[in-house]
Amino acid sequence: MQDTVAMCKFDSDSTMATSPLVISSGSTGSPLNNEASLGVSSETTAEISVLPALFYASFLSKAAKARKPSPIRGLYPLEKTPGVISLLAGKPNSALFPFTSVQFTAPRANGSEQALFSVDDDLLSMGLQYAPTSGIPPMVEWLTEFQEQEHGRRRWEGWRISVTAGSQDGIYKAVQALVNPGDPVIIEKPVYAGVIPMFEALRCEMIEVETDGEGINSLSLRQALENWPSSKPKPKVLYTVPYGCNPTGATTTLTRRKEVLELLREHNIIILEDDPYYFLYFGTAPRIPSYFMLEAQTGDRSVGRVLRFDSFSKILSAGIRIGFVTGPAPLLDAIDKHTAVANLQSSSFSQAVIITLLRSWGRQGFLAHTHRVAEFYREKRDVFEAAMRRHLHGMVEWNTPEAGMFFWFRLLLGEDGDSASIIQTKAFEGGVLALPGTVFFPNGARTAYVRASFSLLEEEQVNEALSRLRVVLLKEGGC
């Protein structure tokens, strides 16, 4: 079916759209998610309403509104104008760069053997020089096409991609772009400890929404929003980790995701979908669609409330520091303005290396690699859980994670149990190190929970660690 677009109207004094762009589109292909088995709409035609650029004016922080485009980087595209001689940028002369070739070994797409990969001359030239703030063009194009296929979204639905120095970089800049000092923000309880300082630095009121084995509790979210004092401005953003949540290991169910999206539309809130463990899903059920995918397939099909963060850290390399943000162009523009004055760009050299590998593998080869990674962590999960049953039966309780690399278990210490003193002091003295759950609560609340990572240890080490923890718990007599 041919795609048709109904153009939006424009304000007479502005080039910014003031009403939604309505798109009737054909099927986007077959993303990895099994939509039919999950009860998600897979109609061949669907009318999608794209939120206009002016919609985001009330969401952008004062700092984001005050930032001006880089006077130099904003003119980079003009250097490609035919016949123009550029005296613009203070780029170093690449003839003096000592790197003349880059090669590396990595598995072939089928994972069966190692191969030698060479970064081609054009990519190496891009990788050694300053690059566009949003990423080198081949990388941005590959990722854009990947997101289209993986999440069933068309690039003309008002979104784009920016490459960041890891997903944490993107999250920090998104928070700066959307949150003013003192603003309320909605977070999961418990929450990834890495975002707590971001909100604390802005003196935010962190509204904690309960979670359980099915992820974020939509009933708790509804109660928080519907009982919000009319005299206070409502939160503008919700932060969540929907797959293999850090620290709980929970993966939010499809029902919960749909309910959350409905509430966010109703209360006009943007979701920060932090998904570094998306590719570390090893559950037996079909993969649950992302919020980015679901917003185009549920409810009124209005799109533009999801800002999604992906990372290569867990699947290619943590040290290469490359992630990417996908979301509404106006919000990506605000993030890019921050990048332009903070660190100019993410590493173009790292991007050149990664895109060399991704081009060789192709989408299917990349997905095959992520499946192998997920299977590796599933085996690690099984080893750790077996050791938990062997050494800590009757002393702790937990939900089995289906993604990620963490167990979140509760020490059976009684009503007022607190894991902090046992884990921080006694367990360490006993030769085992883990994180007490209190670090995942903004107010440092007492909790009997503990987070343990199963990503690195061999089976013998896992059994030794949990055997040591058993000795500590027996000695303390609380379990």
CSV table of N, CA, C and O in Angstrom, one decimal, residues 69 126 226 234 288 348 416 433:
chain,number,residue,atom,x,y,z
A,69,PRO,N,22.3,27.7,19.2
A,69,PRO,CA,23.0,26.7,18.3
A,69,PRO,C,24.5,27.2,18.3
A,69,PRO,O,24.8,28.4,18.4
A,126,MET,N,36.6,10.2,8.5
A,126,MET,CA,35.5,10.8,9.3
A,126,MET,C,35.9,10.5,10.8
A,126,MET,O,35.7,11.4,11.6
A,226,GLU,N,-3.4,10.9,39.8
A,226,GLU,CA,-4.8,11.4,40.1
A,226,GLU,C,-4.9,12.1,41.4
A,226,GLU,O,-5.9,12.9,41.6
A,234,LYS,N,2.3,19.5,37.7
A,234,LYS,CA,2.5,18.0,37.6
A,234,LYS,C,3.9,17.7,37.0
A,234,LYS,O,4.5,18.6,36.3
A,288,ILE,N,8.7,-8.3,24.4
A,288,ILE,CA,7.7,-7.3,24.6
A,288,ILE,C,8.1,-6.0,23.9
A,288,ILE,O,9.2,-5.6,24.0
A,348,SER,N,34.0,10.2,17.2
A,348,SER,CA,33.8,9.7,15.8
A,348,SER,C,34.7,8.5,15.4
A,348,SER,O,34.3,7.7,14.6
A,416,ASP,N,11.5,-5.0,60.1
A,416,ASP,CA,12.4,-3.8,60.0
A,416,ASP,C,13.8,-4.2,59.6
A,416,ASP,O,14.7,-3.5,59.9
A,433,LEU,N,31.3,-9.1,48.3
A,433,LEU,CA,30.9,-7.7,48.1
A,433,LEU,C,29.7,-7.7,47.2
A,433,LEU,O,29.6,-8.3,46.2
